[in-house]
Short mmCIF file of C-alpha atoms and ligand atoms in Angstrom, two decimals:
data_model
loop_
_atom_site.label_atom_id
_atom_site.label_comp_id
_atom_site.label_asym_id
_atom_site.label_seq_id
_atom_site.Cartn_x
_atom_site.Cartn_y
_atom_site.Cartn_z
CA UNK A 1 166.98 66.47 33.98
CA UNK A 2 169.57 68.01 31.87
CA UNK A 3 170.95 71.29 33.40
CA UNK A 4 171.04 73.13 30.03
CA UNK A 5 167.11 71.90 29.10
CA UNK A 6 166.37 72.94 32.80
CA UNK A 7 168.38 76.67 31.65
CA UNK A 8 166.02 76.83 29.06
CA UNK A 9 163.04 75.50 31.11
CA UNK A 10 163.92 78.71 33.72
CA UNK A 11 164.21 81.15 30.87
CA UNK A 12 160.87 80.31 28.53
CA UNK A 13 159.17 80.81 31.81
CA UNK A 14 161.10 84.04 32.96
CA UNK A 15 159.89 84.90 29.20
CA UNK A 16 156.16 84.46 29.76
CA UNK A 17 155.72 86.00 32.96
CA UNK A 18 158.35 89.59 32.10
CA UNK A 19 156.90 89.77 28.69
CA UNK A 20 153.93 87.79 28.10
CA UNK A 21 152.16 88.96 31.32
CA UNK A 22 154.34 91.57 32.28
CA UNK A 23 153.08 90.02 36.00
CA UNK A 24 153.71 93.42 38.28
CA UNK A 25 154.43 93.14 41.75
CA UNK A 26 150.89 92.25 44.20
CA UNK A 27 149.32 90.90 41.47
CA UNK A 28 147.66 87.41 41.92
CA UNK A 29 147.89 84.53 38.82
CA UNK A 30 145.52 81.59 37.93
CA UNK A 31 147.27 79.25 35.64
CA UNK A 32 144.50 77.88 33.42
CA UNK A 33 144.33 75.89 29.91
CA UNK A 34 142.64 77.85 26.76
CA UNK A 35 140.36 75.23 25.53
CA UNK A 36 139.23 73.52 28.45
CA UNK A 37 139.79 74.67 31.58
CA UNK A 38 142.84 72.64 33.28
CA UNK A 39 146.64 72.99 32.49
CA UNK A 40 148.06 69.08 31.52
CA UNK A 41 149.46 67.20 34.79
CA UNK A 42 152.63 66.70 32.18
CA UNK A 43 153.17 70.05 31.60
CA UNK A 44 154.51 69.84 35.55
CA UNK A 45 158.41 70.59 34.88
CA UNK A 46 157.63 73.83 33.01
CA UNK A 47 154.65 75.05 35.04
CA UNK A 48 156.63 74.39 38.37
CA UNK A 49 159.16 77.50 36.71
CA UNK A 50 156.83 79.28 36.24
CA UNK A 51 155.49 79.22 39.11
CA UNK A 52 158.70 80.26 40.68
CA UNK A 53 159.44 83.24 38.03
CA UNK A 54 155.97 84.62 39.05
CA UNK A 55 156.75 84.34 42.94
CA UNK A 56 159.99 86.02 42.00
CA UNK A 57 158.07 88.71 39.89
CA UNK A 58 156.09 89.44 43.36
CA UNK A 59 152.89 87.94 43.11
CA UNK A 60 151.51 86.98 46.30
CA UNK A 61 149.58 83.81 45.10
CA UNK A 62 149.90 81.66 42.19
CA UNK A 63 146.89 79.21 41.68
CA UNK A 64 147.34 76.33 39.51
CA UNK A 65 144.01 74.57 37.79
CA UNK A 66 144.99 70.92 37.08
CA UNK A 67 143.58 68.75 34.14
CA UNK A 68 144.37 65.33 33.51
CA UNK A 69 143.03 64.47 29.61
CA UNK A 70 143.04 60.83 30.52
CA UNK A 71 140.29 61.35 33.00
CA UNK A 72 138.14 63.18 30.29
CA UNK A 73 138.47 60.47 28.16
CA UNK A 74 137.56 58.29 30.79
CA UNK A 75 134.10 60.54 31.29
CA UNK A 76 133.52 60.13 27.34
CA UNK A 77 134.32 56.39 27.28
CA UNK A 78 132.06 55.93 30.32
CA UNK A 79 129.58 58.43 31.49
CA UNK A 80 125.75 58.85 30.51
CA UNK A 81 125.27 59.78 26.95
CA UNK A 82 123.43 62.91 28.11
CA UNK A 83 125.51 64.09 30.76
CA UNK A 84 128.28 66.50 28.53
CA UNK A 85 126.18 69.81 29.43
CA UNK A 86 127.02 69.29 32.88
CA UNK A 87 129.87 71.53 33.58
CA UNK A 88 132.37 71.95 37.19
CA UNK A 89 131.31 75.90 37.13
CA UNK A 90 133.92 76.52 40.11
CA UNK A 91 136.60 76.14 37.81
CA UNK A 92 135.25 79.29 35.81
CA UNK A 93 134.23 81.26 38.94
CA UNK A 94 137.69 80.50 40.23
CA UNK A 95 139.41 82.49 37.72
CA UNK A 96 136.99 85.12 37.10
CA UNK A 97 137.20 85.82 40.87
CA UNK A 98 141.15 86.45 40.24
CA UNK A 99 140.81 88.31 36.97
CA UNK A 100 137.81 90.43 38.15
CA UNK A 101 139.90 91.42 41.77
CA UNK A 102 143.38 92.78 39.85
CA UNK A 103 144.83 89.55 39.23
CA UNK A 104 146.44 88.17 35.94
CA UNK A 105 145.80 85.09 33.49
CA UNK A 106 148.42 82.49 32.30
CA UNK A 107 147.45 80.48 29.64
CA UNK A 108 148.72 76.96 28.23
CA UNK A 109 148.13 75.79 24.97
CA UNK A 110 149.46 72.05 25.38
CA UNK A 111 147.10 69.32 22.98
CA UNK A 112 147.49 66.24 21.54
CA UNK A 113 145.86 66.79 18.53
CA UNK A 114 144.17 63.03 17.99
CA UNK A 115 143.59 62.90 21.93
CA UNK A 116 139.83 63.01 20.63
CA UNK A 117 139.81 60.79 17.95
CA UNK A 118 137.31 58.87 16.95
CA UNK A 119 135.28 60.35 19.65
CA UNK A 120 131.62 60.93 19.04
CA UNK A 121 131.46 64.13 17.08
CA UNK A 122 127.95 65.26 18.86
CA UNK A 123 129.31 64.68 22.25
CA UNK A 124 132.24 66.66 21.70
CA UNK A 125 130.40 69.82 20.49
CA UNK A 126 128.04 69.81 23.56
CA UNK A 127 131.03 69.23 25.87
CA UNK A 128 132.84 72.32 23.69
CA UNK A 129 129.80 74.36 23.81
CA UNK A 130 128.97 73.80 27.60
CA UNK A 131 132.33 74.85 28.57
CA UNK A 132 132.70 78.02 25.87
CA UNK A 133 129.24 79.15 27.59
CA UNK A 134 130.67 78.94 30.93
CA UNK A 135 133.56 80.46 29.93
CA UNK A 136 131.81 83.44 28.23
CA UNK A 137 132.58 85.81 30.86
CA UNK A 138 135.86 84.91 30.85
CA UNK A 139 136.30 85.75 26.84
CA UNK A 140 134.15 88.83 27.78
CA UNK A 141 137.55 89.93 29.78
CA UNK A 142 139.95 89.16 27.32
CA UNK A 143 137.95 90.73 24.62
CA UNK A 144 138.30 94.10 26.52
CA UNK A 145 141.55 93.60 28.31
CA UNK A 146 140.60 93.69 31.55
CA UNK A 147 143.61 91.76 32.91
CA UNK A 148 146.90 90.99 31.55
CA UNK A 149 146.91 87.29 30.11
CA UNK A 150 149.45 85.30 27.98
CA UNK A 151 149.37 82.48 26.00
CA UNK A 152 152.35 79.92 25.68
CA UNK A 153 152.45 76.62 24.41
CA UNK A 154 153.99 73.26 26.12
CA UNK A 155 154.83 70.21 24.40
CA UNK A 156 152.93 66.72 25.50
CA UNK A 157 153.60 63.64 24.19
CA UNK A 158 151.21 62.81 22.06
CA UNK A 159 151.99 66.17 20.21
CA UNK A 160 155.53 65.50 20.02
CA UNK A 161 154.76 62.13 18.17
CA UNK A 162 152.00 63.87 15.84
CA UNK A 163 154.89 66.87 14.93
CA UNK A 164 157.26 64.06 14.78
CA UNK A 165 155.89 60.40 13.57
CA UNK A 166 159.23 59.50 12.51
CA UNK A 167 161.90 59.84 14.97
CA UNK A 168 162.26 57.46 17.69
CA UNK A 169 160.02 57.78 21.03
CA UNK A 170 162.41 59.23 23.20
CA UNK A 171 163.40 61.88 20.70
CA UNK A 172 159.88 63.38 20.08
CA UNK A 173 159.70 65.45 23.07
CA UNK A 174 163.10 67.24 23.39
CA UNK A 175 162.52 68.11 19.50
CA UNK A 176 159.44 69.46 20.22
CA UNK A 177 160.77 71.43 22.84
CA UNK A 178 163.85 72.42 20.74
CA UNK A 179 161.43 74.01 17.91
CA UNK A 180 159.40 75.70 20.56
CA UNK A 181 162.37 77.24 22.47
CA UNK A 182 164.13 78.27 18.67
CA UNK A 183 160.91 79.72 17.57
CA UNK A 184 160.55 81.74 20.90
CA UNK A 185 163.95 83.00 20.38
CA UNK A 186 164.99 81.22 23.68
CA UNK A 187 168.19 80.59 22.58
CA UNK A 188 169.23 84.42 22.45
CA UNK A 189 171.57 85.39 25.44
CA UNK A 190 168.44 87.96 26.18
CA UNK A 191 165.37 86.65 24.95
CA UNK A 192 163.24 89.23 26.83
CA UNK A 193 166.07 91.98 25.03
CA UNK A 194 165.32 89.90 21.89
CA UNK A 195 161.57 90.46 22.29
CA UNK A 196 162.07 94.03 22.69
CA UNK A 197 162.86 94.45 19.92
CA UNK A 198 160.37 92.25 17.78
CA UNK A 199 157.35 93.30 19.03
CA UNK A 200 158.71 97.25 18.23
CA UNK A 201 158.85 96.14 14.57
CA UNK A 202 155.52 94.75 14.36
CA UNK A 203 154.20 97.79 15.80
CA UNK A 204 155.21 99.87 13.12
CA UNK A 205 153.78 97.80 10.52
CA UNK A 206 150.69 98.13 12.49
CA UNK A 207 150.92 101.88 12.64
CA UNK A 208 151.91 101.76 9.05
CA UNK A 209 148.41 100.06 8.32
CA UNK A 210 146.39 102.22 10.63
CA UNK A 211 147.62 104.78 8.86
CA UNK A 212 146.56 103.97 5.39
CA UNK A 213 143.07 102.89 6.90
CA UNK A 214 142.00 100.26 3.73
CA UNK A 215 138.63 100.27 3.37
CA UNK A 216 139.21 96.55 1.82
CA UNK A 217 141.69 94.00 1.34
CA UNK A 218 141.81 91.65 -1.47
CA UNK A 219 143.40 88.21 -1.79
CA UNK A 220 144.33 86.07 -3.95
CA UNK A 221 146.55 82.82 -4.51
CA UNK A 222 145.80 79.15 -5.82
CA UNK A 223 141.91 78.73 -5.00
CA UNK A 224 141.21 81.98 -3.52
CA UNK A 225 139.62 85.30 -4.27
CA UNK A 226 138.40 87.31 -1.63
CA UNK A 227 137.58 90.67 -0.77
CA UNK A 228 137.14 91.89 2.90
CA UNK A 229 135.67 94.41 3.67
CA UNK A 230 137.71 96.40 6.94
CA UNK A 231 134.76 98.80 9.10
CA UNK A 232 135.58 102.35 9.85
CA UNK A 233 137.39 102.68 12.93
CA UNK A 234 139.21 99.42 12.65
CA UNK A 235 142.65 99.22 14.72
CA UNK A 236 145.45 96.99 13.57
CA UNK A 237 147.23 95.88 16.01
CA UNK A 238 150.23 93.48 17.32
CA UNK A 239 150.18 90.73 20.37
CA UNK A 240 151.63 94.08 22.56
CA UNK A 241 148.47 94.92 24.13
CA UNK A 242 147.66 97.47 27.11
CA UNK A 243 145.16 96.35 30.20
CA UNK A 244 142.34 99.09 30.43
CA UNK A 245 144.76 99.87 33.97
CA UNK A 246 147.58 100.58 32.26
CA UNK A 247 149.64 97.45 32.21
CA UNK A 248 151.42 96.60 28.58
CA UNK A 249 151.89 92.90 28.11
CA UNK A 250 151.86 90.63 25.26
CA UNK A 251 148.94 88.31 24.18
CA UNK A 252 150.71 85.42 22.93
CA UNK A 253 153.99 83.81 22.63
CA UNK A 254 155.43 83.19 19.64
CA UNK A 255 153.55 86.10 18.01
CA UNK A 256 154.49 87.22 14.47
CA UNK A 257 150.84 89.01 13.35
CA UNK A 258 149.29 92.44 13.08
CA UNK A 259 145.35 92.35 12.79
CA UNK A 260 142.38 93.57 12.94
CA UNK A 261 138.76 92.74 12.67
CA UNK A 262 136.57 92.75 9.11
CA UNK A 263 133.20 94.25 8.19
CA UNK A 264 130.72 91.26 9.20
CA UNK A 265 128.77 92.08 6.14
CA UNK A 266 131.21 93.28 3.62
CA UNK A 267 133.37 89.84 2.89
CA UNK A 268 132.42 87.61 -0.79
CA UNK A 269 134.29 85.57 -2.61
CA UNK A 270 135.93 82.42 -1.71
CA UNK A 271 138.91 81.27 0.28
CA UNK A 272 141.26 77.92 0.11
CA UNK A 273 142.98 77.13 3.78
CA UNK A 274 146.80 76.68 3.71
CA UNK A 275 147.03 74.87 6.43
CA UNK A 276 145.12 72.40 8.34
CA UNK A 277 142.84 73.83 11.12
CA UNK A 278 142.62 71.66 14.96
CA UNK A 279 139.21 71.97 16.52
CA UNK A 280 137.89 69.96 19.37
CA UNK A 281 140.80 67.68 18.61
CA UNK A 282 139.72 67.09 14.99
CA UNK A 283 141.69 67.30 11.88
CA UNK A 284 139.92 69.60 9.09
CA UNK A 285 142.25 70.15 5.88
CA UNK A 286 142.26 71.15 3.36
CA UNK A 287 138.89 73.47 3.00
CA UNK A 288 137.02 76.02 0.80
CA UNK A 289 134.65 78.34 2.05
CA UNK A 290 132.49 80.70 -0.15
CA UNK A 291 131.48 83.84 1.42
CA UNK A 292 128.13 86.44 0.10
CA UNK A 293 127.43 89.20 2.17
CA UNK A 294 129.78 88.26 4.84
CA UNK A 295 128.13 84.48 5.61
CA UNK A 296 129.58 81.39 4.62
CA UNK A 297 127.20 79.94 1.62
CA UNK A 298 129.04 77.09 1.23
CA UNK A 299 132.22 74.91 2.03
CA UNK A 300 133.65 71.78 1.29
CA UNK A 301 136.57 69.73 3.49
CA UNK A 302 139.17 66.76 1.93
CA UNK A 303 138.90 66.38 5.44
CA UNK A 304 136.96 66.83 8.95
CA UNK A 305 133.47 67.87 6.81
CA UNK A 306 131.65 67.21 9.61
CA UNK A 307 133.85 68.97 12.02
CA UNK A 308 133.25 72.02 9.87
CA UNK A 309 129.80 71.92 9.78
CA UNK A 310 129.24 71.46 13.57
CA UNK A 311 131.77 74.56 14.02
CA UNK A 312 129.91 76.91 11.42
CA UNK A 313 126.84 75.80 12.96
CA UNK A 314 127.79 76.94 16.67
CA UNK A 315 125.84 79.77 16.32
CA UNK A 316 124.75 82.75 13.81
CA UNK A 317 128.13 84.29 14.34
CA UNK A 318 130.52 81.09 13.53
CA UNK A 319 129.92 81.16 9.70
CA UNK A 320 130.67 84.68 9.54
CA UNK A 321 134.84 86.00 9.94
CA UNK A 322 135.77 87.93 13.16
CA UNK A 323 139.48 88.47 12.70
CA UNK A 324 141.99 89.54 9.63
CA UNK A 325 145.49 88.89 10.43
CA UNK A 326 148.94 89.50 8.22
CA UNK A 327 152.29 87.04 9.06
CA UNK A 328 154.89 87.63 6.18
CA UNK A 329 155.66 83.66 4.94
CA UNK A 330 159.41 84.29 6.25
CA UNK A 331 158.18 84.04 9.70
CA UNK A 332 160.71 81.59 12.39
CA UNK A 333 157.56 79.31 12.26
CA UNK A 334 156.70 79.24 8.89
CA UNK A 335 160.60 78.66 8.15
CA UNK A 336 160.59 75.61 10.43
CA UNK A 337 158.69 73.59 8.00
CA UNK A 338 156.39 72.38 10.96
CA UNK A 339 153.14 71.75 11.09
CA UNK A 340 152.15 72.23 14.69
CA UNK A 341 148.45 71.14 14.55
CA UNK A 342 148.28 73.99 17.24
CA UNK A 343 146.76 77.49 16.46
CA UNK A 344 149.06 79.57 18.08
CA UNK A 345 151.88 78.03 16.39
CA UNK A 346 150.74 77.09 13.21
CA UNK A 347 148.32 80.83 13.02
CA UNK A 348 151.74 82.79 13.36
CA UNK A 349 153.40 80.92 10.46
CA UNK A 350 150.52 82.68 8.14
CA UNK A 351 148.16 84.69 7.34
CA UNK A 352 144.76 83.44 8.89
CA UNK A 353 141.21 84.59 9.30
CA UNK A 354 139.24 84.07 12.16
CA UNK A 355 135.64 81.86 12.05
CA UNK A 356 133.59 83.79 14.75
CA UNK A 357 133.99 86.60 17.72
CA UNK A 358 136.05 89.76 16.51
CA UNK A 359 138.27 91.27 19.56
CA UNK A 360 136.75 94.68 20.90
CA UNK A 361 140.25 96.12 20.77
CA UNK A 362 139.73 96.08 17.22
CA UNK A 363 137.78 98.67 16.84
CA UNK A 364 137.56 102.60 17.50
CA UNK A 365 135.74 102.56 20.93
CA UNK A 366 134.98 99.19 20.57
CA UNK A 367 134.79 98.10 24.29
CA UNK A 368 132.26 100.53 25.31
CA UNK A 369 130.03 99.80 22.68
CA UNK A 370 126.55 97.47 24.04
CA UNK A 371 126.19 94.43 21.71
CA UNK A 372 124.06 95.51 18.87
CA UNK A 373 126.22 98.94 18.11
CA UNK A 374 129.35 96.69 18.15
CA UNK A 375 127.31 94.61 15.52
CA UNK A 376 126.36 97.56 13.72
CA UNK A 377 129.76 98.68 13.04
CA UNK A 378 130.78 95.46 11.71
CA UNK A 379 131.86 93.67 14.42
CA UNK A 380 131.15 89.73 14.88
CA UNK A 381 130.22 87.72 18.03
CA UNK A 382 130.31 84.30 18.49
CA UNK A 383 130.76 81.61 20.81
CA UNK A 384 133.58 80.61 18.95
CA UNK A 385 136.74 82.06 17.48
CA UNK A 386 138.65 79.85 15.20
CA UNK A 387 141.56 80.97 12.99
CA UNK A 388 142.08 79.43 9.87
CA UNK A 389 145.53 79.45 7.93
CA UNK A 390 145.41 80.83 3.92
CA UNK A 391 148.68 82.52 3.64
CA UNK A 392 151.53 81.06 1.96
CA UNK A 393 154.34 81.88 -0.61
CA UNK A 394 151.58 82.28 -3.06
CA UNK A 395 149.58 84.97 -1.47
CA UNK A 396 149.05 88.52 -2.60
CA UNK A 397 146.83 91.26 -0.86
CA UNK A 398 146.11 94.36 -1.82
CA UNK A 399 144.59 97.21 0.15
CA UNK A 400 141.99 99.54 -1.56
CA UNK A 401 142.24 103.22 -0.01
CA UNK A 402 138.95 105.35 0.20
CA UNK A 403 139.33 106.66 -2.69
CA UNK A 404 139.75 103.55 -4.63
CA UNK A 405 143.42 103.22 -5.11
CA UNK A 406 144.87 99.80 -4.92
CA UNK A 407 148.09 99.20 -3.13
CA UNK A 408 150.53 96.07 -2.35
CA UNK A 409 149.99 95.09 0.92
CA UNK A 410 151.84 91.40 0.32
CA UNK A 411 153.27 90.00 -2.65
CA UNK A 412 154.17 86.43 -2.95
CA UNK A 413 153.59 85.96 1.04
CA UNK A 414 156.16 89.13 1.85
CA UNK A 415 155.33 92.43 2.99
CA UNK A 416 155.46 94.80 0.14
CA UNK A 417 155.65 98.27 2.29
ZN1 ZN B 1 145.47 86.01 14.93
ZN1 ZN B 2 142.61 84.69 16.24
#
C-alpha cells in the first residue's frame, strides 16, 4: 500500500478515536456496524488503525465484531423462507456488556447500496426488524448517552462503483476514499486542530437557536410547505455531545448539523425529499409526504414505493418525524456534488428530517422522562429512525417566536443569522 494513503489511513483513524470517541485511557471498545451488527471483512486496512490508535489512546481491549455481507446473502439466497426472525443475540449482548461496564462504541457505516437488490422486500423488513428489536437496548444507550460512540464511514467496493459508475474499476475506491478523507478535513496538517475548531462554530449556531426558542419552523422550496411544530424544552444541538459521566465526544464524522427534535403532533403540510433516501439497501427517490396532525396521510415515491410503505409501516411511530436538523447548502459535502447513497454523508450535505425515534438529548430533561411523559411532550419513538434529505439551494425556513414574529432562519439554503 501506498505510504501517503497509509498516512492518511493512520490519521482518519487517530481522528475517530481523539475526536469522535474521545476514547480515555481504561476504557474498553467494541467495534460494531450501525445497521446490522458486523463491521465489513474489507474494511480490514482501516479498522486494523484503528485498532492501533485506540491501543495507543489506552484502552485495555479492543473487540472487533466481524460481518461478511456475502454470507448474508448467502442466508437470503438459501435459508428457510421463515427463518429471518431468528437473530445471533450474542452479538447484541456482546456490546451491551461493554457499553453497560464503562466501555465505548465505534461505529462503521460501510454499504453497498444495491448489496440487497432485488431481494425479497418482506424478508428484508423481518430481517431489519428482528435485528432493530434486538438492538433496542442498544439505541436505548445512545438515545441517553450512556457511552461515548462515533460514527465514521469506510468505503467498499460496491459503494465506490455506485458513487462512481464511470471511472475505471481500479479507480473507484481510492476516489472514494479521496472524497471521504477531503470531506473529513483529513488533508489539514491538524485535522483534530481543524475539528476544533468546526464543531465550536456549530455550537454557537446551536446556542444561537436555543436562544430564540421557535415555537415553529416553516419551510418552503419547490414542492414543499411545511410547518413544524418545535415542543417546549427542545435543545438544539451539534454532533459534540457529553456522556451522562462526563466525557465530550462527537457523534458522527463528517458532521455539519445542529438539531433538534419536533412536536409529534404539531407538523402539517407537505414535504418533497432532495435527495434520495437508502433503507435496507433500497433506493427510494424522489418522495412526497403529506403530514396532518403530525402523521403521514399520504406519500407517493418515483421510486422505492414499496420500500416506503414497509418503513412507515414499522410501527405507530415511523410515519410520524423524530428529528429536525439545519446543514447550510455550502456544506464540504454538499459542495462535492456527490451523492453518497449513505445517510451520514449524504444527511450532512442538507437539511433532513428524521422518519421515527426523536433523541432524548433533545429535550429539557428528556432522559429521565418514562415513555409516555416523553410522548407527552412531543417526543417520538420508534423502532426506526430514518433521515430524509429536503434541503437544497432552494430552501427557506423561517422560525416563528412565541409571540408570533417570523424570522429568517435560512434563505436560499444559507444561514440567514
Ligand atoms: Zn441529523
Ligand atoms: Zn438523524
Amino acid at each position: 500500500m501506498d505510504q501517503n494513503f497509509q498516512n492518511l489511513l493512520k490519521k482518519y483513524a487517530e481522528l475517530a478515536v481523539k475526536v469522535g470517541l474521545n476514547l480515555q485511557p481504561g476504557q474498553k471498545l467494541i467495534l460494531q456496524h450501525l445497521r446490522n451488527g458486523g463491521v465489513p471483512i474489507e474494511t480490514a486496512p482501516f479498522i486494523r488503525e484503528l485498532v492501533a490508535s485506540a491501543y495507543r489512546a489506552g484502552s485495555p481491549l479492543v473487540d472487533v465484531q466481524w460481518r461478511d455481507d456475502e454470507v448474508n446473502l448467502i442466508r437470503l439466497r438459501e435459508a428457510p423462507r421463515d427463518s429471518f426472525g431468528e437473530y445471533a443475540s450474542w452479538r447484541a449482548q456482546g456490546v451491551l456488556e461493554v457499553i453497560e461496564n464503562g466501555g465505548a462504541m465505534f461505529t462503521i457505516s460501510a454499504i453497498d447500496p444495491d448489496l440487497l437488490a432485488g431481494q425479497d422486500p418482506k424478508v428484508l423488513d423481518e430481517q431489519q426488524r428482528t435485528f432493530l428489536e434486538n438492538w433496542k437496548p442498544i439505541s436505548v444507550h445512545i438515545g441517553k448517552n450512556t457511552m461515548n460512540w462515533t460514527v465514521v464511514s469506510i468505503p467498499v467496493e460496491g459503494w465506490a462503483r455506485k458513487i462512481f459508475p464511470d471511472l475505471p474499476p481500479e479507480e473507484q475506491m481510492p476516489a472514494l476514499w479521496e472524497a471521504i478523507f477531503k470531506i473529513c478535513r483529513v488533508h489539514e496538517d491538524d485535522p483534530v486542530a481543524a475539528w476544533e475548531t468546526h464543531l465550536t462554530n456549530l455550537k454557537k449556531r446551536a446556542d444561537y437557536l436555543n436562544a430564540k426558542a421557535y415555537r415553529e419552523l416553516h419551510y418552503t422550496a419547490p414542492g414543499t410547505d411545511l410547518r413544524i411544530g418545535l415542543p417546549e424544552g427542545h435543545i438544539w444541538r451539534s454532533a459534540g455531545f457529553e456522556t451522562r459521566g462526563g466525557i465530550p465526544f462527537t457523534a458522527n464524522i463528517p458532521t455539519e448539523e445542529v438539531f433538534t427534535l419536533p412536536d409529534r403532533h404539531h407538523i402539517s403540510g407537505t414535504v418533497r425529499s432532495t435527495r434520495p433516501l437508502v433503507y435496507t439497501g433500497n433506493v427510494i427517490d424522489n418522495f412526497s409526504l403529506t403530514f396532518k396532525e403530525g402523521k403521514v396521510v399520504d406519500f407517493s415515491a418515483e421510486q422505492g414505493e414499496k420500500v416506503l410503505e414497509n418503513l412507515l409501516n414499522t410501527d405507530e411511530g415511523a410515519s410520524m418525524l423524530g428529528e429536525v436538523a439545519l446543514v447550510p447548502d455550502s456544506s464540504p459535502i454538499s459542495q462535492s456534488g456527490l451523492l453518497f447513497y449513505n445517510t451520514l454523508l449524504d444527511e450532512n450535505a442538507s437539511c433532513h428530517l428524521a422518519l421515527g425515534g426523536a433523541y432524548r438529548f433533545s429535550l429539557e430533561d428528556g432522559e429521565n422522562m418514562s415513555q409516555e411523559d416523553f410522548a407527552s411532550h412531543g417526543g417520538n419513538t420508534s423502532l426506526v429512525h430514518s433521515d430524509f434529505m429536503v434541503g437544497s439551494g432552494e430552501l427557506d425556513v423561517d422560525g416563528v417566536l412565541e409571540d408570533g414574529t417570523v424570522e429568517s432562519v435560512l434563505r436560499s439554503g444559507e444561514w440567514a443569522f
